Coordinates of C-alpha atoms in Angstrom, one line a residue:
M138 CA 7.8 24.6 20.8
P139 CA 10.3 27.2 22.1
D140 CA 12.1 26.2 25.3
F141 CA 10.4 28.6 27.8
S142 CA 11.6 28.2 31.3
P143 CA 8.8 27.4 33.7
S144 CA 10.9 28.5 36.7
S145 CA 11.1 32.1 35.4
S146 CA 8.8 34.6 37.0
R147 CA 8.9 36.7 33.8
P148 CA 6.7 35.9 30.8
P149 CA 8.5 33.8 28.2
Q150 CA 10.4 35.6 25.6
V151 CA 8.5 36.5 22.4
G152 CA 8.4 33.3 20.3
R153 CA 6.2 31.0 18.5
R154 CA 3.8 30.4 21.4
T155 CA 3.6 34.1 22.2
L156 CA 2.2 34.7 18.8
L157 CA -0.7 32.3 19.4
G158 CA -2.1 34.7 21.9
A159 CA -1.6 37.4 19.5
A160 CA -3.4 35.4 16.9
A161 CA -5.9 34.7 19.2
A162 CA 14.7 -12.8 31.2
A163 CA 15.9 -15.0 29.1
T164 CA 15.6 -18.3 27.3
A165 CA 16.8 -21.3 29.4
A166 CA 20.3 -22.6 28.9
P167 CA 20.8 -25.9 26.9
V168 CA 20.7 -29.0 29.0
V169 CA 23.2 -31.8 28.2
L170 CA 21.9 -35.4 28.6
G171 CA 24.0 -38.6 28.9
S172 CA 27.8 -39.0 29.0
A173 CA 30.3 -36.4 28.0
S174 CA 31.3 -38.4 24.9
R175 CA 27.7 -38.6 23.8
A176 CA 27.2 -34.9 24.4
A177 CA 30.2 -34.2 22.2
A178 CA 28.8 -36.3 19.4
V179 CA 25.2 -35.3 19.5
P180 CA 23.9 -31.7 19.8
A181 CA 22.1 -31.3 23.1
P182 CA 18.4 -30.5 22.7
R183 CA 17.4 -27.0 23.7
K184 CA 14.9 -26.9 26.6
K185 CA 11.7 -25.2 25.6
P186 CA 11.1 -22.0 27.5
R187 CA 8.5 -22.3 30.2
A188 CA 5.2 -20.9 29.0
L189 CA 4.6 -17.3 30.2
P190 CA 1.3 -16.8 32.1
G191 CA -1.4 -14.5 31.0
G192 CA -3.1 -12.0 33.2
G193 CA -1.8 -10.8 36.6
D194 CA -1.4 -7.7 38.6
L195 CA -1.4 -4.3 36.9
G196 CA 1.5 -3.0 39.0
P197 CA 2.1 -0.2 41.4
N198 CA 1.5 2.7 39.0
V199 CA -2.0 1.6 38.0
L200 CA -4.2 3.1 40.7
V201 CA -7.7 1.6 40.8
F202 CA -10.5 3.3 42.7
D203 CA -14.0 2.4 43.6
P204 CA -16.6 4.8 45.1
S205 CA -15.8 3.4 48.6
T206 CA -12.0 4.0 48.3
P207 CA -10.9 6.4 51.1
G208 CA -8.7 9.4 50.3
I209 CA -9.2 9.4 46.5
Q210 CA -8.7 13.2 46.2
A211 CA -5.5 13.1 48.3
R212 CA -4.1 10.3 46.1
L213 CA -5.0 12.2 42.9
D214 CA -3.3 15.3 44.3
E215 CA -0.2 13.4 45.2
V216 CA 0.2 12.1 41.7
F217 CA -0.4 15.5 40.2
R218 CA 2.3 17.1 42.4
Q219 CA 4.8 14.6 41.2
Q220 CA 3.8 14.9 37.5
E221 CA 2.7 18.5 37.0
S222 CA 5.9 19.8 35.6
A223 CA 7.8 16.5 35.0
Q224 CA 7.8 17.0 31.2
F225 CA 10.8 14.7 30.6
G226 CA 10.6 12.7 33.9
T227 CA 10.3 8.9 34.3
G228 CA 7.0 8.7 36.3
R229 CA 4.1 7.0 34.5
Y230 CA 0.6 6.6 36.0
A231 CA -2.8 5.2 35.0
L232 CA -5.8 6.3 37.3
L233 CA -8.6 3.8 36.8
F234 CA -12.1 4.2 38.2
K235 CA -14.5 1.3 38.7
P236 CA -18.1 1.8 37.6
G237 CA -20.1 3.9 40.0
T238 CA -20.6 7.5 41.0
Y239 CA -17.9 9.7 42.5
S240 CA -18.5 13.1 44.0
G241 CA -16.5 16.2 44.8
L242 CA -13.4 15.2 42.8
N243 CA -11.0 17.3 40.8
A244 CA -8.5 15.1 39.0
Q245 CA -5.8 17.4 37.8
L246 CA -3.6 15.6 35.2
G247 CA 0.1 16.2 34.8
F248 CA 2.6 14.6 32.4
Y249 CA 2.3 10.9 31.6
T250 CA -0.9 10.5 33.4
S251 CA -4.0 8.8 32.1
I252 CA -7.4 8.7 33.7
A253 CA -10.1 6.2 32.6
G254 CA -13.4 4.6 33.6
L255 CA -13.6 0.8 33.8
G256 CA -17.2 0.5 32.4
L257 CA -18.3 -0.5 28.9
S258 CA -19.9 2.9 28.5
P259 CA -18.6 6.2 29.8
D260 CA -22.0 6.6 31.6
D261 CA -21.1 3.6 33.7
T262 CA -18.6 5.7 35.6
T263 CA -19.7 9.2 36.6
I264 CA -17.5 11.8 38.3
N265 CA -19.5 14.7 39.8
G266 CA -16.5 17.0 39.4
D267 CA -13.7 17.7 37.0
V268 CA -10.8 16.2 35.1
T269 CA -8.6 19.2 34.7
V270 CA -5.7 20.2 32.6
D271 CA -4.4 23.8 33.2
A272 CA -1.1 25.5 32.8
G273 CA -0.2 27.0 36.1
W274 CA 3.2 25.2 36.0
F275 CA 4.1 27.1 32.9
N276 CA 2.9 30.6 33.6
G277 CA -0.4 30.1 32.0
N278 CA 1.1 28.8 28.7
A279 CA -0.6 25.5 27.7
T280 CA 1.5 24.8 24.6
Q281 CA 3.6 22.1 26.3
N282 CA 0.8 20.2 28.1
F283 CA 1.7 17.0 26.3
W284 CA 1.3 13.3 27.1
R285 CA -1.8 12.9 29.2
S286 CA -5.2 11.5 28.4
A287 CA -8.8 11.0 29.6
E288 CA -11.0 8.1 28.5
N289 CA -14.4 6.4 29.2
L290 CA -15.8 8.7 31.9
A291 CA -18.9 10.8 32.4
L292 CA -18.2 14.2 34.0
V293 CA -20.6 16.6 35.7
P294 CA -18.3 19.6 36.0
A295 CA -18.5 21.5 39.3
N296 CA -19.1 24.9 37.6
G297 CA -20.8 23.5 34.5
T298 CA -17.6 23.6 32.3
N299 CA -14.6 21.2 32.4
R300 CA -11.2 22.7 31.6
W301 CA -9.0 20.6 29.2
A302 CA -6.2 22.9 28.1
V303 CA -3.9 20.5 26.3
A304 CA -1.4 20.5 23.5
Q305 CA -0.3 17.5 21.4
A306 CA -0.4 13.8 22.4
A307 CA -3.3 14.4 24.9
P308 CA -6.4 12.5 23.6
F309 CA -9.9 12.9 25.0
R310 CA -11.7 9.7 24.0
R311 CA -15.1 8.1 24.9
M312 CA -15.9 10.9 27.3
H313 CA -19.3 12.3 28.2
V314 CA -19.3 15.8 29.5
R315 CA -22.6 16.8 31.0
G316 CA -21.9 20.4 30.5
G317 CA -19.3 22.4 28.5
L318 CA -15.7 22.0 27.7
N319 CA -13.1 24.8 27.8
L320 CA -9.9 24.0 25.8
A321 CA -7.9 27.0 26.9
P322 CA -5.9 27.6 30.1
S323 CA -6.9 30.0 32.9
G324 CA -6.4 33.5 31.6
Y325 CA -6.9 32.3 28.0
G326 CA -3.2 32.1 27.4
W327 CA -1.4 30.3 24.6
A328 CA -2.6 26.9 23.5
S329 CA -1.8 24.4 20.8
G330 CA -3.9 21.2 20.7
G331 CA -5.6 18.7 20.2
Y332 CA -7.9 15.7 19.7
I333 CA -11.4 14.5 20.7
A334 CA -13.0 11.2 19.5
D335 CA -16.1 9.1 20.3
S336 CA -17.2 11.7 22.9
R337 CA -20.4 13.5 23.7
I338 CA -20.2 17.1 25.0
D339 CA -23.7 18.2 26.0
G340 CA -22.8 21.9 26.1
Q341 CA -20.5 24.2 24.2
I342 CA -16.9 23.5 23.4
G343 CA -14.8 26.7 23.6
P344 CA -11.4 26.4 22.0
Y345 CA -10.6 30.1 22.6
S346 CA -6.8 30.4 22.0
Q347 CA -6.4 26.9 20.6
Q348 CA -4.7 27.3 17.2
Q349 CA -5.9 24.0 15.8
W350 CA -8.1 21.0 16.9
Y351 CA -9.5 17.8 15.4
T352 CA -12.8 16.3 16.6
R353 CA -13.9 12.9 15.2
D354 CA -17.1 10.8 15.5
S355 CA -18.6 12.7 18.4
A356 CA -21.6 14.7 19.3
I357 CA -21.4 18.3 20.6
G358 CA -23.8 20.9 21.7
S359 CA -22.0 23.7 19.9
W360 CA -18.6 25.1 19.0
L361 CA -17.5 28.6 19.9
N362 CA -14.7 29.8 17.7
G363 CA -11.6 29.0 15.6
V364 CA -8.1 30.4 15.3
W365 CA -6.4 28.7 12.4
N366 CA -7.5 25.2 11.7
M367 CA -10.5 23.4 13.3
V368 CA -11.4 20.1 11.6
F369 CA -14.5 17.9 12.2
S370 CA -15.4 14.5 10.7
G371 CA -18.5 12.6 11.7
V372 CA -19.4 15.1 14.4
E373 CA -23.1 15.7 15.2
G374 CA -23.5 19.4 16.0
A375 CA -20.3 20.5 14.2
P376 CA -20.2 23.9 12.7
A377 CA -20.8 24.1 9.0
Q378 CA -18.0 24.1 6.5
S379 CA -16.6 27.6 6.2
F380 CA -12.8 27.6 5.8
P381 CA -11.0 29.9 5.9
N382 CA -13.3 32.3 7.8
P383 CA -14.2 30.8 10.2
P384 CA -11.5 28.2 9.7
Y385 CA -13.8 25.2 9.9
T386 CA -13.3 22.1 7.8
T387 CA -16.4 19.8 8.3
L388 CA -16.9 16.3 6.8
A389 CA -20.3 14.7 7.5
T390 CA -18.7 11.3 8.2
T391 CA -15.4 9.7 8.8
P392 CA -14.7 7.3 5.9
I393 CA -13.4 4.4 8.1
S394 CA -12.8 4.3 11.8
R395 CA -12.3 1.8 14.6
E396 CA -12.1 3.0 18.1
K397 CA -9.2 2.4 20.4
P398 CA -9.2 -0.8 22.5
F399 CA -9.8 -0.2 26.2
L400 CA -9.6 -2.0 29.5
Y401 CA -12.9 -2.6 31.4
L402 CA -14.3 -4.7 34.2
Q403 CA -16.9 -7.4 33.8
G404 CA -17.8 -8.2 37.4
S405 CA -14.4 -8.6 39.0
E406 CA -12.7 -9.7 35.8
Y407 CA -10.5 -7.3 33.7
R408 CA -11.1 -7.6 30.0
V409 CA -10.1 -5.6 26.9
F410 CA -12.8 -4.4 24.6
L411 CA -12.1 -4.2 20.8
P412 CA -14.5 -1.9 19.1
E413 CA -15.6 -2.9 15.6
K414 CA -14.8 -1.1 12.4
R415 CA -17.2 1.5 11.1
T416 CA -17.6 2.9 7.7
N417 CA -19.0 6.4 7.0
A418 CA -19.1 6.8 10.8
R419 CA -20.9 9.6 12.6
G420 CA -21.5 10.1 16.3
V421 CA -20.4 8.0 19.2
T422 CA -20.2 4.2 19.3
W423 CA -21.8 3.9 22.8
G424 CA -24.9 6.0 22.3
N425 CA -27.3 3.1 22.7
G426 CA -25.4 1.5 25.6
T427 CA -23.1 -1.3 25.0
P428 CA -20.7 -0.6 22.1
R429 CA -20.4 -3.0 19.2
G430 CA -17.3 -5.2 19.1
T431 CA -15.6 -8.1 20.9
S432 CA -13.6 -8.5 24.0
L433 CA -10.7 -10.5 25.4
P434 CA -10.1 -11.6 28.9
L435 CA -6.9 -10.3 30.5
T436 CA -5.7 -13.9 30.8
Q437 CA -5.0 -13.7 27.0
F438 CA -2.6 -10.8 27.6
Y439 CA 1.0 -10.9 28.9
V440 CA 0.8 -8.1 31.5
A441 CA 4.3 -6.6 31.2
R442 CA 6.1 -4.7 33.9
P443 CA 9.0 -2.3 33.4
G444 CA 12.3 -4.1 33.3
V445 CA 11.1 -7.1 31.4
S446 CA 13.3 -8.0 28.4
A447 CA 12.4 -7.7 24.8
A448 CA 13.1 -11.4 24.5
T449 CA 10.4 -12.1 27.0
L450 CA 7.9 -9.8 25.3
N451 CA 8.6 -11.6 22.0
Q452 CA 8.2 -15.0 23.7
A453 CA 4.8 -13.9 24.9
L454 CA 3.9 -12.8 21.4
E455 CA 5.1 -16.1 19.9
Q456 CA 3.0 -17.9 22.4
G457 CA -0.1 -16.2 21.1
L458 CA -0.5 -13.7 23.9
H459 CA -1.4 -10.1 23.5
L460 CA 0.6 -7.4 25.3
L461 CA -0.6 -5.1 28.1
L462 CA 2.2 -2.6 28.9
T463 CA 1.8 -1.3 32.4
P464 CA 3.1 2.2 33.1
G465 CA 6.9 2.7 33.0
I466 CA 9.9 2.6 30.7
Y467 CA 10.9 -0.5 28.7
H468 CA 14.3 -0.8 27.1
L469 CA 14.4 -3.0 24.0
S470 CA 17.5 -4.8 22.8
E471 CA 15.6 -6.2 19.9
P472 CA 12.4 -5.2 18.1
L473 CA 9.0 -6.3 19.3
R474 CA 7.9 -8.6 16.5
I475 CA 4.2 -8.8 15.9
N476 CA 3.6 -11.6 13.5
R477 CA 0.2 -12.8 14.4
A478 CA -3.0 -11.4 13.0
N479 CA -5.3 -9.5 15.4
T480 CA -2.6 -9.0 18.0
V481 CA -3.3 -6.2 20.5
V482 CA -0.5 -4.2 22.1
L483 CA -2.1 -1.8 24.6
G484 CA -0.2 0.6 26.8
L485 CA -1.4 2.1 30.1
G486 CA -0.2 5.4 31.5
Y487 CA 2.1 6.3 28.6
A488 CA 4.2 3.1 28.8
T489 CA 7.4 4.0 26.9
L490 CA 9.6 1.9 24.7
I491 CA 13.2 2.8 24.2
P492 CA 15.1 0.9 21.5
D493 CA 18.8 0.3 22.5
G494 CA 21.7 -0.1 20.1
G495 CA 19.9 1.4 17.1
V496 CA 17.2 -1.3 16.8
T497 CA 13.7 -0.7 15.6
A498 CA 11.2 -0.6 18.5
V499 CA 8.2 -2.4 16.9
K500 CA 7.9 -4.4 13.6
V501 CA 4.5 -5.6 12.5
A502 CA 4.1 -8.3 9.8
D503 CA 1.8 -8.0 6.8
V504 CA -1.2 -9.5 8.7
D505 CA -4.8 -8.5 9.4
G506 CA -6.1 -6.6 12.3
V507 CA -3.2 -5.6 14.6
R508 CA -4.1 -3.0 17.1
L509 CA -1.3 -0.8 18.5
A510 CA -2.5 1.8 21.1
G511 CA -1.6 4.0 24.0
F512 CA 2.2 4.0 24.2
L513 CA 5.2 6.2 23.5
V514 CA 8.3 5.3 21.5
D515 CA 11.4 7.3 22.6
A516 CA 14.4 7.1 20.3
G517 CA 17.7 5.9 21.8
P518 CA 21.1 7.6 21.6
V519 CA 22.3 5.2 18.8
N520 CA 20.6 6.0 15.5
S521 CA 17.7 3.7 14.6
P522 CA 17.0 3.5 10.9
T523 CA 13.3 3.3 11.8
L524 CA 11.4 3.3 15.1
L525 CA 8.0 1.8 14.1
E526 CA 7.3 -0.3 11.0
I527 CA 3.8 -1.3 10.0
G528 CA 4.4 -4.1 7.5
P529 CA 7.6 -5.2 5.8
R530 CA 8.9 -3.5 2.7
G531 CA 6.8 -4.5 -0.2
A532 CA 3.7 -5.5 1.8
S533 CA 0.8 -5.9 -0.5
R534 CA -2.0 -7.9 1.1
D535 CA -5.5 -6.6 1.2
H536 CA -6.5 -5.7 4.7
S537 CA -9.7 -3.7 3.9
A538 CA -12.0 -5.9 6.0
N539 CA -9.7 -5.9 9.0
P540 CA -7.1 -3.1 9.0
T541 CA -4.2 -2.5 11.4
T542 CA -4.8 0.5 13.6
V543 CA -2.2 2.8 15.2
Q544 CA -3.9 4.9 17.9
D545 CA -2.5 7.2 20.5
V546 CA 1.0 5.9 19.6
F547 CA 3.4 8.7 20.0
I548 CA 7.1 9.0 18.8
R549 CA 9.7 11.2 20.2
I550 CA 13.3 11.9 19.2
G551 CA 15.2 13.8 21.8
G552 CA 13.9 15.9 24.7
A553 CA 14.3 13.3 27.4
G554 CA 17.9 12.9 26.3
P555 CA 19.8 12.3 23.1
G556 CA 17.9 10.3 20.5
K557 CA 18.3 9.7 16.8
A558 CA 16.3 8.0 14.1
T559 CA 16.5 8.3 10.3
T560 CA 12.8 7.7 9.9
S561 CA 10.3 7.5 12.7
M562 CA 7.3 5.7 11.4
V563 CA 7.0 3.6 8.2
V564 CA 3.7 2.3 7.0
N565 CA 4.0 -0.4 4.4
S566 CA 0.8 -2.4 5.0
R567 CA -2.3 -1.5 3.0
H568 CA -5.4 -0.1 4.6
T569 CA -3.7 0.9 7.8
I570 CA -5.5 3.5 9.9
I571 CA -3.3 6.0 11.8
D572 CA -5.7 7.5 14.3
H573 CA -4.1 10.2 16.3
T574 CA -0.3 10.3 16.5
W575 CA 2.2 12.9 17.4
V576 CA 5.6 12.2 15.8
W577 CA 8.0 14.8 17.3
R578 CA 11.6 15.6 16.8
A579 CA 12.1 17.6 20.0
D580 CA 12.7 21.3 19.8
H581 CA 13.3 21.7 23.6
G582 CA 14.5 19.6 26.5
D583 CA 17.8 17.6 26.7
G584 CA 19.6 16.2 23.7
V585 CA 18.3 18.8 21.3
G586 CA 20.2 20.3 18.4
W587 CA 20.2 20.2 14.6
E588 CA 22.6 17.2 14.6
T589 CA 22.2 16.1 18.2
N590 CA 18.7 14.7 17.7
R591 CA 19.0 14.3 14.0
A592 CA 15.9 12.8 12.4
D593 CA 15.4 13.3 8.7
Y594 CA 11.9 11.9 8.2
G595 CA 8.8 11.7 10.3
V596 CA 6.2 9.5 8.7
V597 CA 6.7 7.6 5.4
V598 CA 3.6 5.9 3.9
N599 CA 4.4 3.3 1.2
G600 CA 1.2 1.2 1.5
D601 CA -1.9 1.8 -0.5
D602 CA -5.3 2.8 0.9
V603 CA -3.9 4.2 4.1
L604 CA -6.0 6.6 6.1
A605 CA -4.7 9.1 8.7
T606 CA -7.2 10.8 11.1
G607 CA -5.4 13.3 13.3
L608 CA -1.8 13.4 12.1
F609 CA 0.6 15.6 14.0
V610 CA 4.2 15.6 12.8
E611 CA 6.8 18.2 13.7
H612 CA 10.4 19.5 13.3
F613 CA 12.1 16.9 11.1
N614 CA 15.4 17.8 9.4
K615 CA 13.9 17.0 6.0
Y616 CA 10.4 15.9 5.1
D617 CA 8.0 15.5 7.9
V618 CA 5.6 13.3 5.9
Q619 CA 6.2 11.5 2.6
W620 CA 3.3 9.6 1.1
F621 CA 4.1 7.2 -1.8
G622 CA 1.1 4.9 -1.5
Q623 CA -1.9 5.2 -3.8
R624 CA -5.4 6.3 -2.6
G625 CA -4.1 7.7 0.7
R626 CA -6.2 10.1 2.7
T627 CA -5.5 12.5 5.6
I628 CA -8.1 14.2 7.7
F629 CA -6.3 16.9 9.7
F630 CA -2.6 17.5 9.7
Q631 CA -0.6 19.8 12.0
N632 CA 3.0 20.5 11.4
E633 CA 5.9 22.8 12.4
K634 CA 9.1 22.9 10.4
A635 CA 12.3 22.5 12.4
Y636 CA 13.0 25.7 14.3
D637 CA 16.7 25.0 14.6
A638 CA 17.8 25.0 11.0
P639 CA 21.1 26.9 11.1
N640 CA 20.8 28.5 7.7
Q641 CA 19.2 28.3 4.3
A642 CA 21.8 25.8 3.0
A643 CA 21.0 23.4 5.7
I644 CA 17.5 22.9 4.4
Q645 CA 18.1 23.4 0.7
N646 CA 16.4 20.6 -1.3
G647 CA 18.1 20.7 -4.6
S648 CA 16.8 23.7 -6.4
T649 CA 13.8 24.0 -3.9
K650 CA 14.0 26.1 -0.8
G651 CA 13.3 23.8 2.1
Y652 CA 11.6 20.4 2.4
A653 CA 7.8 20.3 2.3
A654 CA 6.0 19.4 5.5
Y655 CA 3.8 17.0 3.5
R656 CA 5.0 15.5 0.2
V657 CA 3.0 13.2 -2.1
G658 CA 5.3 11.1 -4.3
D659 CA 5.6 11.9 -8.0
A660 CA 4.2 8.5 -9.0
V661 CA 1.0 8.9 -6.9
T662 CA -2.2 9.2 -9.0
S663 CA -4.8 9.4 -6.3
H664 CA -4.6 11.1 -2.9
E665 CA -6.8 13.4 -0.8
G666 CA -6.4 15.6 2.2
W667 CA -8.6 17.9 4.3
G668 CA -7.6 20.5 6.8
L669 CA -3.8 20.5 6.6
G670 CA -1.6 23.2 8.2
S671 CA 2.2 23.9 8.3
Y672 CA 3.9 26.5 10.4
C673 CA 7.5 27.8 10.3
Y674 CA 9.4 29.5 13.1
Y675 CA 13.1 29.7 12.0
N676 CA 14.4 31.3 15.1
V677 CA 18.1 30.5 14.6
D678 CA 18.1 32.2 11.1
P679 CA 14.9 34.2 10.6
T680 CA 15.9 34.9 7.0
I681 CA 15.3 31.3 5.9
V682 CA 12.7 31.0 3.1
Q683 CA 10.6 27.9 2.8
H684 CA 9.2 27.6 -0.8
H685 CA 6.0 25.7 0.2
G686 CA 4.4 23.7 3.0
F687 CA 2.9 21.0 0.6
A688 CA 4.2 19.3 -2.5
A689 CA 2.2 17.0 -4.8
P690 CA 2.0 15.9 -8.4
V691 CA -0.5 17.9 -10.4
R692 CA -3.2 15.3 -11.2
P693 CA -7.0 15.5 -11.1
D694 CA -7.3 12.8 -8.4
V695 CA -4.6 14.3 -6.2
R696 CA -6.8 16.7 -4.3
F697 CA -6.4 18.9 -1.2
H698 CA -9.1 20.9 0.7
N699 CA -8.4 23.7 3.1
L700 CA -4.6 24.2 3.3
L701 CA -2.8 26.8 5.3
V702 CA 0.8 27.9 6.0
V703 CA 1.8 30.3 8.8
S704 CA 5.0 32.2 9.4
L705 CA 5.1 32.7 13.1
G706 CA 6.1 36.3 13.7
G707 CA 8.1 36.5 10.5
Q708 CA 10.7 34.0 11.7
G709 CA 11.2 32.6 8.2
Q710 CA 8.7 32.8 5.4
Y711 CA 6.7 30.6 3.0
E712 CA 6.6 31.7 -0.6
C713 CA 3.7 29.5 -1.5
V714 CA 1.2 27.1 0.1
I715 CA 1.3 24.1 -2.2
N716 CA 3.6 23.7 -5.1
D717 CA 3.7 27.1 -6.7
T718 CA 0.2 28.0 -5.6
G719 CA -0.9 30.3 -2.7
S720 CA 0.2 33.7 -1.6
P721 CA 3.4 34.2 0.4
T722 CA 3.2 34.8 4.1
S723 CA 4.0 38.4 4.8
G724 CA 5.8 40.4 7.4
T725 CA 5.4 39.6 11.1
S726 CA 1.6 39.5 11.2
T727 CA 1.3 35.7 11.7
V728 CA -1.7 35.6 9.4
P729 CA -2.2 32.3 7.5
S730 CA -2.0 32.0 3.8
T731 CA -4.7 29.6 2.6
V732 CA -5.7 27.5 -0.4
V733 CA -9.3 26.3 -0.2
S734 CA -9.0 23.7 -3.0
Y735 CA -6.2 22.2 -5.1
P736 CA -5.7 21.7 -7.9

């Protein structure tokens, strides 16, 4: 996203987003027993660390309301004033509402702010009012409304329609809107989103200027329009398949899904609900009241607070505790090592992990049923070979009955300061589900430049039978996605090639002009993708040519449906869509070139 200055009173310079409108502590020390001579002869036993407690207070940045809480609106407004334009700030907040009915509220959400109900069903917590995302801070441009979320609430919008004008990393999950939903900012300015799952929108969803969107396992009254790439899977009321005009990709069901874990109250006790896996899913999980799944008491979680060491977090994991990361920033001197099946790591309020000294932030063993959800990994200034690893190299166990899920886990390289990582996310474990991620090499903010925040690869999938639902990966120096596992599937992909390539030579890939946004390995015999888009905006050198957005071996079981590439205002060009197939993008018209079916 181009670095438009929000402080300017003038409209941003013509760039990628302009064209959207035009297009529509530590282990204890050893204790020595006995005499000095004995101590010299016999190694002293190491005292076992004191067991860490489970449960506890959620900390100062988790604000919990009930219908009798005084001054709710004033507190919401205070958080919004702090977070509205703090795109790369350090503030993190979770706004939690106990079951009941609230009236006359307008919860405006800024950066790193999550709002959620604490019932088992969205209908347990009703706000007669709105949960609003708009773009006044950015002159009506919604394309940088990142890192905020809404979950597990029922809304009765004040004027009948709730405004949710978001960009990437802004999920709308388990929501019931008793009215319509407007995905565009006031004035219908530029917008680039987005993701809805397990939600019911009784009225119409109007994306208006949104260039792309993915909706999964939901129910909607109707859908108004599409710009470039609107994808639906398992959505009751979705528009019929019609790509490219209108640009709707519609699957009747989602092959496999398992909704994100969430915090709720049972009486006065906090618990975490773990929804069960569904196959061929369609519609919401909570339609008949209580969703299906299991739950864990908060006493089985180590409730982490910012400033805790990685050693302590790993001690908690070794004890058999799950992790609840309360809002804030966590520096890691060693990886979080998740070695136990069915471990849950759940972040609140965009809890952020920063690996120090070039370590990997999170490493997951080749075990069943790990659930990673709701946190941000921010690369540190020393290059990390990887930031997130799901399974070790060579992982081969069958996890089909109980897969690992990665949900609303976002990765950032640069932007908040210098950061580097060779590869951001590596998936080695079979049957992993990546359900909504934004993996972003920053194109604006601090610590940004072709070599300053160098990151060659976004997502690398080595495991077989991996499914991605809602895959957003942008701006990597080389390949954004490389997929080497067999029988992989992706439903919805959004990509932008790195804006800041200095010249053609910098992206030359052997004899090929540029690195594909999404590459399937030469040895893969089975792969499938639906609704995949790649955009280029080579604003440093607009003469750069990208041969194609997608690359894959030509085999009957390597199949793609509804692909597009877009040259934004002629700042660089694509020659083809996939391999040598598809028309080149032309001129400055910002019109997608599409391939409906390949091969």
